[in-house]
Amino acid sequence: MKRIWAIAKKEFRRYFTDPRMLAALFLPGILIFLIYTALGNFVQGLDIGSVEPDYSYRIAYSDNYGSEEEPALLTAFSSYLASSGHTGESVFLPYEPAKRGEMLSDLAEGELDIVISFSEGFESILEEGPSLSPTRPNVDIYYNASHQASEQAYSLLLSLTGVYDAYTVNASIENPNVGGESFTMNSLFSFLFPMIVTSLLFSSCLSICPESIAGEKERGTIASILITPIRPWELATGKIVSLSVLAVLSGTVSALGLIASLPTMLGGMSISLSPISIAGLFFAVVSLLLMMVAGSSLVSAFAKTIKEATGYLGPLTAVLVILAVLPMALDLTPIWFAFVPFLNVIVCMSSVFSTPVSILYWAISIVESLLIAGFFLFLTVRLFRSERAMFG
Amino acid sequence: MEVCLEAIHLTKRFPLSSRQARERGISSRELTAVDDVSFQVERGEIYALLGPNGAGKTTCLRMVSSLISPTSGEIKIDGKTLTKESDSLRGKIGFLTSELKLDPFFSPSYTFSFLATLYGLSEEESKRRKREVFARFGIDGFSETRIKDLSTGMKQKASLAMSVVADPELIVYDEPTNGLDIVASRDVEDFIREEKSSGKAIVISTHIFSLVDKLADRVGFLIDGKLVLEESVGELVARYGSVEEAFFSLYGGRK
Ligand SMILES: Nc1ncnc2c1ncn2[C@@H]1O[C@H](COP(=O)(O)OP(=O)(O)O)[C@@H](O)[C@H]1O
Ligand SMILES: [Mg+2]
């Protein structure tokens, strides 16, 4: 134990007394702050966050509603807007149910903001009061997420229908969105976060592990350690533990940089993370980190020189970053992807900001990553024991 | 005299990659660097392995200091088998070789304390030993300077100091005067003599004949991995005039 601690302490001393090493540890955090702040300013410039107060919402509704009067839902919509300071008059357009297809294509093209379709028999609510029959009438509300106004009108309508128990909403449609995916802060984070975490963590591994393991081999200092009564597993453990702590420190500085840049980044928009999501992110980041440190240590113990080690690990950075944006392009949420190392943790991190994955998915991903880290540690100890690897 | 080190039928074969084999112009995928070498070193004795470059001296001494293990054969220190008890026996060996370097980023003082911990010395023992050894080598003046900022002579002193952190009973020095100027070489020779007189068993390797003449009690000629002759230095000098004359009149034609 004393020897493991001595090895770890030497590592800390090395990093904290050398300005070059300190920079390698903490520069990524400073960079992330600068990059995110710049990105935040850029995103704010896009002005995706608001609908002008004099905007006129155009809402089409099917005329089988059962009354000559405007549907109560729409009356509530107008009065809510008026009370919240919106000055634009909304336009409500009744249409024959047969023309729903036409209306939906108008919605997709942005001619309309909302299309409402009442089910047959909806009027009975007005005539007979809330029905007690098991089949309640339904109203479908379509919107177009690629238009900010449509999305806002939709969420307002949903919250207004929420108070009724008399009918169902969107029970007969799978996807009320006729447009493309909406561009929100969460969707931006769902691919930015894994990508930036991956590249930052791996680059801190890259600046730490080859230097402290292959470097010791290259400089011939590892022999002066191995001729003492230390056991190879003590040496490997001391190294990996201290390198992990250093990488965590470096990662924490990165996280601080991220948090510091959030206000600019988010601007008017909000990003909502529950404490459970934050805990999940923490576990994902730590298991990813341990896997990366143990893996880079293994490669560094195998390589004869720092150059050789970074030669193997450097190109891997690009591969990992590309893999990290894969959840953008592919649906990796089916459970069997939880067994694909690295990608599974990426999906978990991404899922916090987009479609959630199951607890089982999380558990498999994190346990698997820790097992892989342990396996890498085991192989590293083997290499420290091998005279071919150490003095080949 | 009491035997400290026994090397018994030591053989070391290195596996070669096909490229290494091609570069050496041999068809076999194996290289026998040390071939059935046996010798003993007593306490208070200096034993020299003498041979040309590539003879297998470094490989021999690496096995003796347990950095690598023999393909076959056995090493005993104070009667205990090195491969079986290497963790505890390593504490009794002080090893110095040119490939074994001190970390350039740390000071001699820190390096000494670090190694002392690895050797299992207590904080107090470590401090006492450091005072003693640093005084012997005159390191106090630069004990807090990073190794990389030291001169070659200072580095050599620091390396010698680190080789005796745990006050070893067996001292194994591979080409101890290589690359040193005459003053530094003389320092090393003096230190080896001192250790001898304090009862340590000492093995050195060298390709410098005069060093054997000056320092060693006994010498083994190592050629192509084989120990071809083992003799007391006094005997050789009496018979041939010097170790160099003995070597060339006996083996001059071979290499
Ligand atoms: N790790 C190794 N792998 C392959 N060959 C080696 C290795 N170490 C030494 N050798 C070879 O073994 C022979 C003896 O080397 P060495 O013991 O260094 O000789 P010396 O120290 O007498 O100059 C040389 O031919 C050398 O190239
Ligand atoms: Mg040599």
JSON list of N, CA, C and O in Angstrom, two decimals, chain A residues 2-3 6-7 9-10 13-14 17 211 216 219-221 223-231 387-388 391, chain B residues 12 15 62 67-69 87 90-91 95 99-106 110 114-115 117-120 146:
[
{"chain": "A", "resi": 2, "resn": "LYS", "atom": "N", "xyz": [1.91, 1.20, 0.85]},
{"chain": "A", "resi": 2, "resn": "LYS", "atom": "CA", "xyz": [2.85, 2.33, 0.92]},
{"chain": "A", "resi": 2, "resn": "LYS", "atom": "C", "xyz": [3.52, 2.56, -0.44]},
{"chain": "A", "resi": 2, "resn": "LYS", "atom": "O", "xyz": [3.75, 3.70, -0.83]},
{"chain": "A", "resi": 3, "resn": "ARG", "atom": "N", "xyz": [3.82, 1.45, -1.11]},
{"chain": "A", "resi": 3, "resn": "ARG", "atom": "CA", "xyz": [4.51, 1.57, -2.40]},
{"chain": "A", "resi": 3, "resn": "ARG", "atom": "C", "xyz": [3.58, 2.11, -3.46]},
{"chain": "A", "resi": 3, "resn": "ARG", "atom": "O", "xyz": [3.98, 2.95, -4.28]},
{"chain": "A", "resi": 6, "resn": "ALA", "atom": "N", "xyz": [3.36, 5.66, -2.92]},
{"chain": "A", "resi": 6, "resn": "ALA", "atom": "CA", "xyz": [4.60, 6.35, -3.32]},
{"chain": "A", "resi": 6, "resn": "ALA", "atom": "C", "xyz": [4.62, 6.58, -4.83]},
{"chain": "A", "resi": 6, "resn": "ALA", "atom": "O", "xyz": [5.00, 7.65, -5.30]},
{"chain": "A", "resi": 7, "resn": "ILE", "atom": "N", "xyz": [4.19, 5.56, -5.58]},
{"chain": "A", "resi": 7, "resn": "ILE", "atom": "CA", "xyz": [4.14, 5.68, -7.04]},
{"chain": "A", "resi": 7, "resn": "ILE", "atom": "C", "xyz": [3.15, 6.78, -7.43]},
{"chain": "A", "resi": 7, "resn": "ILE", "atom": "O", "xyz": [3.45, 7.64, -8.28]},
{"chain": "A", "resi": 9, "resn": "LYS", "atom": "N", "xyz": [2.09, 9.29, -5.60]},
{"chain": "A", "resi": 9, "resn": "LYS", "atom": "CA", "xyz": [2.55, 10.62, -5.16]},
{"chain": "A", "resi": 9, "resn": "LYS", "atom": "C", "xyz": [3.58, 11.19, -6.13]},
{"chain": "A", "resi": 9, "resn": "LYS", "atom": "O", "xyz": [3.60, 12.38, -6.42]},
{"chain": "A", "resi": 10, "resn": "LYS", "atom": "N", "xyz": [4.43, 10.30, -6.63]},
{"chain": "A", "resi": 10, "resn": "LYS", "atom": "CA", "xyz": [5.45, 10.76, -7.58]},
{"chain": "A", "resi": 10, "resn": "LYS", "atom": "C", "xyz": [4.77, 11.33, -8.82]},
{"chain": "A", "resi": 10, "resn": "LYS", "atom": "O", "xyz": [5.18, 12.36, -9.36]},
{"chain": "A", "resi": 13, "resn": "ARG", "atom": "N", "xyz": [3.33, 14.73, -8.03]},
{"chain": "A", "resi": 13, "resn": "ARG", "atom": "CA", "xyz": [4.39, 15.70, -7.90]},
{"chain": "A", "resi": 13, "resn": "ARG", "atom": "C", "xyz": [4.88, 16.13, -9.27]},
{"chain": "A", "resi": 13, "resn": "ARG", "atom": "O", "xyz": [5.08, 17.33, -9.55]},
{"chain": "A", "resi": 14, "resn": "ARG", "atom": "N", "xyz": [5.03, 15.13, -10.12]},
{"chain": "A", "resi": 14, "resn": "ARG", "atom": "CA", "xyz": [5.49, 15.40, -11.48]},
{"chain": "A", "resi": 14, "resn": "ARG", "atom": "C", "xyz": [4.56, 16.39, -12.19]},
{"chain": "A", "resi": 14, "resn": "ARG", "atom": "O", "xyz": [5.00, 17.33, -12.83]},
{"chain": "A", "resi": 17, "resn": "THR", "atom": "N", "xyz": [4.28, 20.12, -10.39]},
{"chain": "A", "resi": 17, "resn": "THR", "atom": "CA", "xyz": [5.42, 21.01, -10.27]},
{"chain": "A", "resi": 17, "resn": "THR", "atom": "C", "xyz": [5.94, 21.42, -11.64]},
{"chain": "A", "resi": 17, "resn": "THR", "atom": "O", "xyz": [6.86, 22.22, -11.74]},
{"chain": "A", "resi": 211, "resn": "GLU", "atom": "N", "xyz": [3.19, 9.85, -21.52]},
{"chain": "A", "resi": 211, "resn": "GLU", "atom": "CA", "xyz": [4.27, 10.55, -20.82]},
{"chain": "A", "resi": 211, "resn": "GLU", "atom": "C", "xyz": [4.68, 9.78, -19.57]},
{"chain": "A", "resi": 211, "resn": "GLU", "atom": "O", "xyz": [5.86, 9.61, -19.31]},
{"chain": "A", "resi": 216, "resn": "GLU", "atom": "N", "xyz": [8.54, 6.64, -18.94]},
{"chain": "A", "resi": 216, "resn": "GLU", "atom": "CA", "xyz": [9.43, 5.99, -17.97]},
{"chain": "A", "resi": 216, "resn": "GLU", "atom": "C", "xyz": [10.27, 4.90, -18.63]},
{"chain": "A", "resi": 216, "resn": "GLU", "atom": "O", "xyz": [11.42, 4.68, -18.27]},
{"chain": "A", "resi": 219, "resn": "ARG", "atom": "N", "xyz": [12.87, 6.76, -20.93]},
{"chain": "A", "resi": 219, "resn": "ARG", "atom": "CA", "xyz": [13.95, 7.40, -20.18]},
{"chain": "A", "resi": 219, "resn": "ARG", "atom": "C", "xyz": [14.75, 6.40, -19.37]},
{"chain": "A", "resi": 219, "resn": "ARG", "atom": "O", "xyz": [15.75, 6.75, -18.77]},
{"chain": "A", "resi": 220, "resn": "GLY", "atom": "N", "xyz": [14.30, 5.14, -19.31]},
{"chain": "A", "resi": 220, "resn": "GLY", "atom": "CA", "xyz": [15.03, 4.13, -18.56]},
{"chain": "A", "resi": 220, "resn": "GLY", "atom": "C", "xyz": [14.82, 4.21, -17.08]},
{"chain": "A", "resi": 220, "resn": "GLY", "atom": "O", "xyz": [15.52, 3.57, -16.30]},
{"chain": "A", "resi": 221, "resn": "THR", "atom": "N", "xyz": [13.82, 4.99, -16.63]},
{"chain": "A", "resi": 221, "resn": "THR", "atom": "CA", "xyz": [13.62, 5.14, -15.19]},
{"chain": "A", "resi": 221, "resn": "THR", "atom": "C", "xyz": [12.78, 4.01, -14.62]},
{"chain": "A", "resi": 221, "resn": "THR", "atom": "O", "xyz": [12.78, 3.79, -13.42]},
{"chain": "A", "resi": 223, "resn": "ALA", "atom": "N", "xyz": [13.24, 0.89, -14.96]},
{"chain": "A", "resi": 223, "resn": "ALA", "atom": "CA", "xyz": [14.12, -0.16, -14.45]},
{"chain": "A", "resi": 223, "resn": "ALA", "atom": "C", "xyz": [14.54, 0.14, -13.02]},
{"chain": "A", "resi": 223, "resn": "ALA", "atom": "O", "xyz": [14.61, -0.75, -12.18]},
{"chain": "A", "resi": 224, "resn": "SER", "atom": "N", "xyz": [14.77, 1.44, -12.72]},
{"chain": "A", "resi": 224, "resn": "SER", "atom": "CA", "xyz": [15.21, 1.76, -11.37]},
{"chain": "A", "resi": 224, "resn": "SER", "atom": "C", "xyz": [14.10, 1.53, -10.36]},
{"chain": "A", "resi": 224, "resn": "SER", "atom": "O", "xyz": [14.35, 1.39, -9.16]},
{"chain": "A", "resi": 225, "resn": "ILE", "atom": "N", "xyz": [12.85, 1.48, -10.84]},
{"chain": "A", "resi": 225, "resn": "ILE", "atom": "CA", "xyz": [11.73, 1.14, -9.95]},
{"chain": "A", "resi": 225, "resn": "ILE", "atom": "C", "xyz": [11.60, -0.38, -9.84]},
{"chain": "A", "resi": 225, "resn": "ILE", "atom": "O", "xyz": [11.39, -0.92, -8.76]},
{"chain": "A", "resi": 226, "resn": "LEU", "atom": "N", "xyz": [11.77, -1.05, -10.99]},
{"chain": "A", "resi": 226, "resn": "LEU", "atom": "CA", "xyz": [11.54, -2.50, -11.00]},
{"chain": "A", "resi": 226, "resn": "LEU", "atom": "C", "xyz": [12.65, -3.29, -10.29]},
{"chain": "A", "resi": 226, "resn": "LEU", "atom": "O", "xyz": [12.44, -4.45, -9.95]},
{"chain": "A", "resi": 227, "resn": "ILE", "atom": "N", "xyz": [13.83, -2.68, -10.06]},
{"chain": "A", "resi": 227, "resn": "ILE", "atom": "CA", "xyz": [14.85, -3.42, -9.31]},
{"chain": "A", "resi": 227, "resn": "ILE", "atom": "C", "xyz": [14.61, -3.34, -7.81]},
{"chain": "A", "resi": 227, "resn": "ILE", "atom": "O", "xyz": [15.29, -4.01, -7.04]},
{"chain": "A", "resi": 228, "resn": "THR", "atom": "N", "xyz": [13.67, -2.52, -7.37]},
{"chain": "A", "resi": 228, "resn": "THR", "atom": "CA", "xyz": [13.35, -2.47, -5.95]},
{"chain": "A", "resi": 228, "resn": "THR", "atom": "C", "xyz": [12.36, -3.59, -5.65]},
{"chain": "A", "resi": 228, "resn": "THR", "atom": "O", "xyz": [11.83, -4.22, -6.56]},
{"chain": "A", "resi": 229, "resn": "PRO", "atom": "N", "xyz": [12.09, -3.85, -4.37]},
{"chain": "A", "resi": 229, "resn": "PRO", "atom": "CA", "xyz": [11.17, -4.96, -4.05]},
{"chain": "A", "resi": 229, "resn": "PRO", "atom": "C", "xyz": [9.71, -4.72, -4.43]},
{"chain": "A", "resi": 229, "resn": "PRO", "atom": "O", "xyz": [8.85, -5.49, -4.06]},
{"chain": "A", "resi": 230, "resn": "ILE", "atom": "N", "xyz": [9.39, -3.68, -5.20]},
{"chain": "A", "resi": 230, "resn": "ILE", "atom": "CA", "xyz": [7.99, -3.43, -5.57]},
{"chain": "A", "resi": 230, "resn": "ILE", "atom": "C", "xyz": [7.49, -4.56, -6.47]},
{"chain": "A", "resi": 230, "resn": "ILE", "atom": "O", "xyz": [8.26, -5.18, -7.20]},
{"chain": "A", "resi": 231, "resn": "ARG", "atom": "N", "xyz": [6.18, -4.85, -6.36]},
{"chain": "A", "resi": 231, "resn": "ARG", "atom": "CA", "xyz": [5.59, -5.87, -7.24]},
{"chain": "A", "resi": 231, "resn": "ARG", "atom": "C", "xyz": [4.94, -5.16, -8.43]},
{"chain": "A", "resi": 231, "resn": "ARG", "atom": "O", "xyz": [4.43, -4.06, -8.29]},
{"chain": "A", "resi": 387, "resn": "GLU", "atom": "N", "xyz": [9.34, -9.11, -19.19]},
{"chain": "A", "resi": 387, "resn": "GLU", "atom": "CA", "xyz": [10.63, -8.45, -19.43]},
{"chain": "A", "resi": 387, "resn": "GLU", "atom": "C", "xyz": [10.75, -8.03, -20.88]},
{"chain": "A", "resi": 387, "resn": "GLU", "atom": "O", "xyz": [11.46, -7.10, -21.21]},
{"chain": "A", "resi": 388, "resn": "ARG", "atom": "N", "xyz": [10.02, -8.71, -21.77]},
{"chain": "A", "resi": 388, "resn": "ARG", "atom": "CA", "xyz": [10.06, -8.32, -23.18]},
{"chain": "A", "resi": 388, "resn": "ARG", "atom": "C", "xyz": [9.48, -6.94, -23.38]},
{"chain": "A", "resi": 388, "resn": "ARG", "atom": "O", "xyz": [10.02, -6.12, -24.11]},
{"chain": "A", "resi": 391, "resn": "PHE", "atom": "N", "xyz": [11.92, -4.43, -21.21]},
{"chain": "A", "resi": 391, "resn": "PHE", "atom": "CA", "xyz": [13.32, -4.23, -21.62]},
{"chain": "A", "resi": 391, "resn": "PHE", "atom": "C", "xyz": [13.60, -4.76, -23.01]},
{"chain": "A", "resi": 391, "resn": "PHE", "atom": "O", "xyz": [14.72, -5.06, -23.37]},
{"chain": "B", "resi": 12, "resn": "LYS", "atom": "N", "xyz": [20.67, -17.53, -21.01]},
{"chain": "B", "resi": 12, "resn": "LYS", "atom": "CA", "xyz": [19.58, -16.63, -21.41]},
{"chain": "B", "resi": 12, "resn": "LYS", "atom": "C", "xyz": [19.45, -16.64, -22.92]},
{"chain": "B", "resi": 12, "resn": "LYS", "atom": "O", "xyz": [20.40, -16.34, -23.64]},
{"chain": "B", "resi": 15, "resn": "PRO", "atom": "N", "xyz": [14.08, -14.46, -27.58]},
{"chain": "B", "resi": 15, "resn": "PRO", "atom": "CA", "xyz": [13.35, -14.72, -28.83]},
{"chain": "B", "resi": 15, "resn": "PRO", "atom": "C", "xyz": [13.56, -13.52, -29.76]},
{"chain": "B", "resi": 15, "resn": "PRO", "atom": "O", "xyz": [13.59, -12.38, -29.30]},
{"chain": "B", "resi": 62, "resn": "ARG", "atom": "N", "xyz": [21.89, -8.31, -15.51]},
{"chain": "B", "resi": 62, "resn": "ARG", "atom": "CA", "xyz": [20.45, -8.09, -15.38]},
{"chain": "B", "resi": 62, "resn": "ARG", "atom": "C", "xyz": [19.77, -9.30, -14.75]},
{"chain": "B", "resi": 62, "resn": "ARG", "atom": "O", "xyz": [18.82, -9.15, -13.98]},
{"chain": "B", "resi": 67, "resn": "LEU", "atom": "N", "xyz": [16.22, -8.28, -12.85]},
{"chain": "B", "resi": 67, "resn": "LEU", "atom": "CA", "xyz": [15.42, -7.51, -13.81]},
{"chain": "B", "resi": 67, "resn": "LEU", "atom": "C", "xyz": [14.84, -8.43, -14.88]},
{"chain": "B", "resi": 67, "resn": "LEU", "atom": "O", "xyz": [13.73, -8.24, -15.35]},
{"chain": "B", "resi": 68, "resn": "ILE", "atom": "N", "xyz": [15.63, -9.41, -15.27]},
{"chain": "B", "resi": 68, "resn": "ILE", "atom": "CA", "xyz": [15.12, -10.43, -16.20]},
{"chain": "B", "resi": 68, "resn": "ILE", "atom": "C", "xyz": [15.41, -11.79, -15.59]},
{"chain": "B", "resi": 68, "resn": "ILE", "atom": "O", "xyz": [16.26, -11.92, -14.71]},
{"chain": "B", "resi": 69, "resn": "SER", "atom": "N", "xyz": [14.68, -12.80, -16.02]},
{"chain": "B", "resi": 69, "resn": "SER", "atom": "CA", "xyz": [14.93, -14.11, -15.41]},
{"chain": "B", "resi": 69, "resn": "SER", "atom": "C", "xyz": [15.62, -15.02, -16.42]},
{"chain": "B", "resi": 69, "resn": "SER", "atom": "O", "xyz": [15.40, -14.92, -17.62]},
{"chain": "B", "resi": 87, "resn": "ASP", "atom": "N", "xyz": [11.14, -10.78, -4.61]},
{"chain": "B", "resi": 87, "resn": "ASP", "atom": "CA", "xyz": [10.66, -9.56, -3.96]},
{"chain": "B", "resi": 87, "resn": "ASP", "atom": "C", "xyz": [11.49, -9.18, -2.73]},
{"chain": "B", "resi": 87, "resn": "ASP", "atom": "O", "xyz": [11.84, -8.02, -2.55]},
{"chain": "B", "resi": 90, "resn": "ARG", "atom": "N", "xyz": [15.52, -8.67, -3.76]},
{"chain": "B", "resi": 90, "resn": "ARG", "atom": "CA", "xyz": [15.86, -7.44, -4.48]},
{"chain": "B", "resi": 90, "resn": "ARG", "atom": "C", "xyz": [16.36, -6.37, -3.53]},
{"chain": "B", "resi": 90, "resn": "ARG", "atom": "O", "xyz": [17.18, -5.53, -3.90]},
{"chain": "B", "resi": 91, "resn": "GLY", "atom": "N", "xyz": [15.86, -6.36, -2.31]},
{"chain": "B", "resi": 91, "resn": "GLY", "atom": "CA", "xyz": [16.28, -5.37, -1.32]},
{"chain": "B", "resi": 91, "resn": "GLY", "atom": "C", "xyz": [17.74, -5.51, -0.95]},
{"chain": "B", "resi": 91, "resn": "GLY", "atom": "O", "xyz": [18.33, -4.58, -0.39]},
{"chain": "B", "resi": 95, "resn": "PHE", "atom": "N", "xyz": [22.02, -2.18, -7.85]},
{"chain": "B", "resi": 95, "resn": "PHE", "atom": "CA", "xyz": [22.31, -2.38, -9.27]},
{"chain": "B", "resi": 95, "resn": "PHE", "atom": "C", "xyz": [22.54, -1.04, -9.95]},
{"chain": "B", "resi": 95, "resn": "PHE", "atom": "O", "xyz": [21.83, -0.08, -9.71]},
{"chain": "B", "resi": 99, "resn": "GLU", "atom": "N", "xyz": [21.76, 1.90, -18.68]},
{"chain": "B", "resi": 99, "resn": "GLU", "atom": "CA", "xyz": [20.38, 2.07, -19.17]},
{"chain": "B", "resi": 99, "resn": "GLU", "atom": "C", "xyz": [19.41, 2.40, -18.04]},
{"chain": "B", "resi": 99, "resn": "GLU", "atom": "O", "xyz": [18.24, 2.64, -18.29]},
{"chain": "B", "resi": 100, "resn": "LEU", "atom": "N", "xyz": [19.91, 2.34, -16.82]},
{"chain": "B", "resi": 100, "resn": "LEU", "atom": "CA", "xyz": [19.02, 2.57, -15.70]},
{"chain": "B", "resi": 100, "resn": "LEU", "atom": "C", "xyz": [19.22, 4.02, -15.25]},
{"chain": "B", "resi": 100, "resn": "LEU", "atom": "O", "xyz": [20.24, 4.38, -14.70]},
{"chain": "B", "resi": 101, "resn": "LYS", "atom": "N", "xyz": [18.20, 4.83, -15.52]},
{"chain": "B", "resi": 101, "resn": "LYS", "atom": "CA", "xyz": [18.39, 6.27, -15.33]},
{"chain": "B", "resi": 101, "resn": "LYS", "atom": "C", "xyz": [17.55, 6.79, -14.17]},
{"chain": "B", "resi": 101, "resn": "LYS", "atom": "O", "xyz": [16.58, 6.18, -13.75]},
{"chain": "B", "resi": 102, "resn": "LEU", "atom": "N", "xyz": [17.96, 7.96, -13.70]},
{"chain": "B", "resi": 102, "resn": "LEU", "atom": "CA", "xyz": [17.17, 8.64, -12.67]},
{"chain": "B", "resi": 102, "resn": "LEU", "atom": "C", "xyz": [16.21, 9.59, -13.37]},
{"chain": "B", "resi": 102, "resn": "LEU", "atom": "O", "xyz": [16.54, 10.18, -14.40]},
{"chain": "B", "resi": 103, "resn": "ASP", "atom": "N", "xyz": [15.04, 9.73, -12.79]},
{"chain": "B", "resi": 103, "resn": "ASP", "atom": "CA", "xyz": [14.03, 10.60, -13.39]},
{"chain": "B", "resi": 103, "resn": "ASP", "atom": "C", "xyz": [14.54, 12.04, -13.43]},
{"chain": "B", "resi": 103, "resn": "ASP", "atom": "O", "xyz": [14.83, 12.62, -12.39]},
{"chain": "B", "resi": 104, "resn": "PRO", "atom": "N", "xyz": [14.67, 12.62, -14.62]},
{"chain": "B", "resi": 104, "resn": "PRO", "atom": "CA", "xyz": [15.27, 13.95, -14.74]},
{"chain": "B", "resi": 104, "resn": "PRO", "atom": "C", "xyz": [14.47, 15.07, -14.06]},
{"chain": "B", "resi": 104, "resn": "PRO", "atom": "O", "xyz": [15.01, 16.13, -13.79]},
{"chain": "B", "resi": 105, "resn": "PHE", "atom": "N", "xyz": [13.17, 14.81, -13.77]},
{"chain": "B", "resi": 105, "resn": "PHE", "atom": "CA", "xyz": [12.32, 15.89, -13.25]},
{"chain": "B", "resi": 105, "resn": "PHE", "atom": "C", "xyz": [12.42, 16.05, -11.74]},
{"chain": "B", "resi": 105, "resn": "PHE", "atom": "O", "xyz": [11.88, 16.99, -11.18]},
{"chain": "B", "resi": 106, "resn": "PHE", "atom": "N", "xyz": [13.10, 15.07, -11.08]},
{"chain": "B", "resi": 106, "resn": "PHE", "atom": "CA", "xyz": [13.12, 15.13, -9.62]},
{"chain": "B", "resi": 106, "resn": "PHE", "atom": "C", "xyz": [14.54, 15.35, -9.10]},
{"chain": "B", "resi": 106, "resn": "PHE", "atom": "O", "xyz": [15.51, 15.08, -9.79]},
{"chain": "B", "resi": 110, "resn": "TYR", "atom": "N", "xyz": [14.60, 13.93, -3.43]},
{"chain": "B", "resi": 110, "resn": "TYR", "atom": "CA", "xyz": [13.28, 13.31, -3.58]},
{"chain": "B", "resi": 110, "resn": "TYR", "atom": "C", "xyz": [13.42, 11.88, -4.09]},
{"chain": "B", "resi": 110, "resn": "TYR", "atom": "O", "xyz": [12.76, 10.96, -3.59]},
{"chain": "B", "resi": 114, "resn": "PHE", "atom": "N", "xyz": [12.00, 8.52, -2.39]},
{"chain": "B", "resi": 114, "resn": "PHE", "atom": "CA", "xyz": [11.06, 7.70, -3.17]},
{"chain": "B", "resi": 114, "resn": "PHE", "atom": "C", "xyz": [11.53, 6.25, -3.22]},
{"chain": "B", "resi": 114, "resn": "PHE", "atom": "O", "xyz": [10.79, 5.32, -2.87]},
{"chain": "B", "resi": 115, "resn": "LEU", "atom": "N", "xyz": [12.81, 6.06, -3.60]},
{"chain": "B", "resi": 115, "resn": "LEU", "atom": "CA", "xyz": [13.34, 4.69, -3.69]},
{"chain": "B", "resi": 115, "resn": "LEU", "atom": "C", "xyz": [13.36, 4.03, -2.31]},
{"chain": "B", "resi": 115, "resn": "LEU", "atom": "O", "xyz": [13.05, 2.84, -2.19]},
{"chain": "B", "resi": 117, "resn": "THR", "atom": "N", "xyz": [11.28, 4.40, 0.07]},
{"chain": "B", "resi": 117, "resn": "THR", "atom": "CA", "xyz": [9.93, 3.88, 0.35]},
{"chain": "B", "resi": 117, "resn": "THR", "atom": "C", "xyz": [9.71, 2.56, -0.39]},
{"chain": "B", "resi": 117, "resn": "THR", "atom": "O", "xyz": [9.16, 1.61, 0.17]},
{"chain": "B", "resi": 118, "resn": "LEU", "atom": "N", "xyz": [10.13, 2.52, -1.66]},
{"chain": "B", "resi": 118, "resn": "LEU", "atom": "CA", "xyz": [9.94, 1.28, -2.42]},
{"chain": "B", "resi": 118, "resn": "LEU", "atom": "C", "xyz": [10.75, 0.13, -1.80]},
{"chain": "B", "resi": 118, "resn": "LEU", "atom": "O", "xyz": [10.33, -1.03, -1.84]},
{"chain": "B", "resi": 119, "resn": "TYR", "atom": "N", "xyz": [11.92, 0.45, -1.21]},
{"chain": "B", "resi": 119, "resn": "TYR", "atom": "CA", "xyz": [12.72, -0.58, -0.55]},
{"chain": "B", "resi": 119, "resn": "TYR", "atom": "C", "xyz": [12.17, -0.93, 0.82]},
{"chain": "B", "resi": 119, "resn": "TYR", "atom": "O", "xyz": [12.68, -1.82, 1.49]},
{"chain": "B", "resi": 120, "resn": "GLY", "atom": "N", "xyz": [11.15, -0.21, 1.25]},
{"chain": "B", "resi": 120, "resn": "GLY", "atom": "CA", "xyz": [10.51, -0.53, 2.53]},
{"chain": "B", "resi": 120, "resn": "GLY", "atom": "C", "xyz": [11.20, 0.08, 3.73]},
{"chain": "B", "resi": 120, "resn": "GLY", "atom": "O", "xyz": [10.98, -0.35, 4.86]},
{"chain": "B", "resi": 146, "resn": "ARG", "atom": "N", "xyz": [17.04, 19.63, -9.69]},
{"chain": "B", "resi": 146, "resn": "ARG", "atom": "CA", "xyz": [16.51, 18.56, -10.55]},
{"chain": "B", "resi": 146, "resn": "ARG", "atom": "C", "xyz": [17.65, 17.84, -11.27]},
{"chain": "B", "resi": 146, "resn": "ARG", "atom": "O", "xyz": [18.61, 18.48, -11.68]}
]
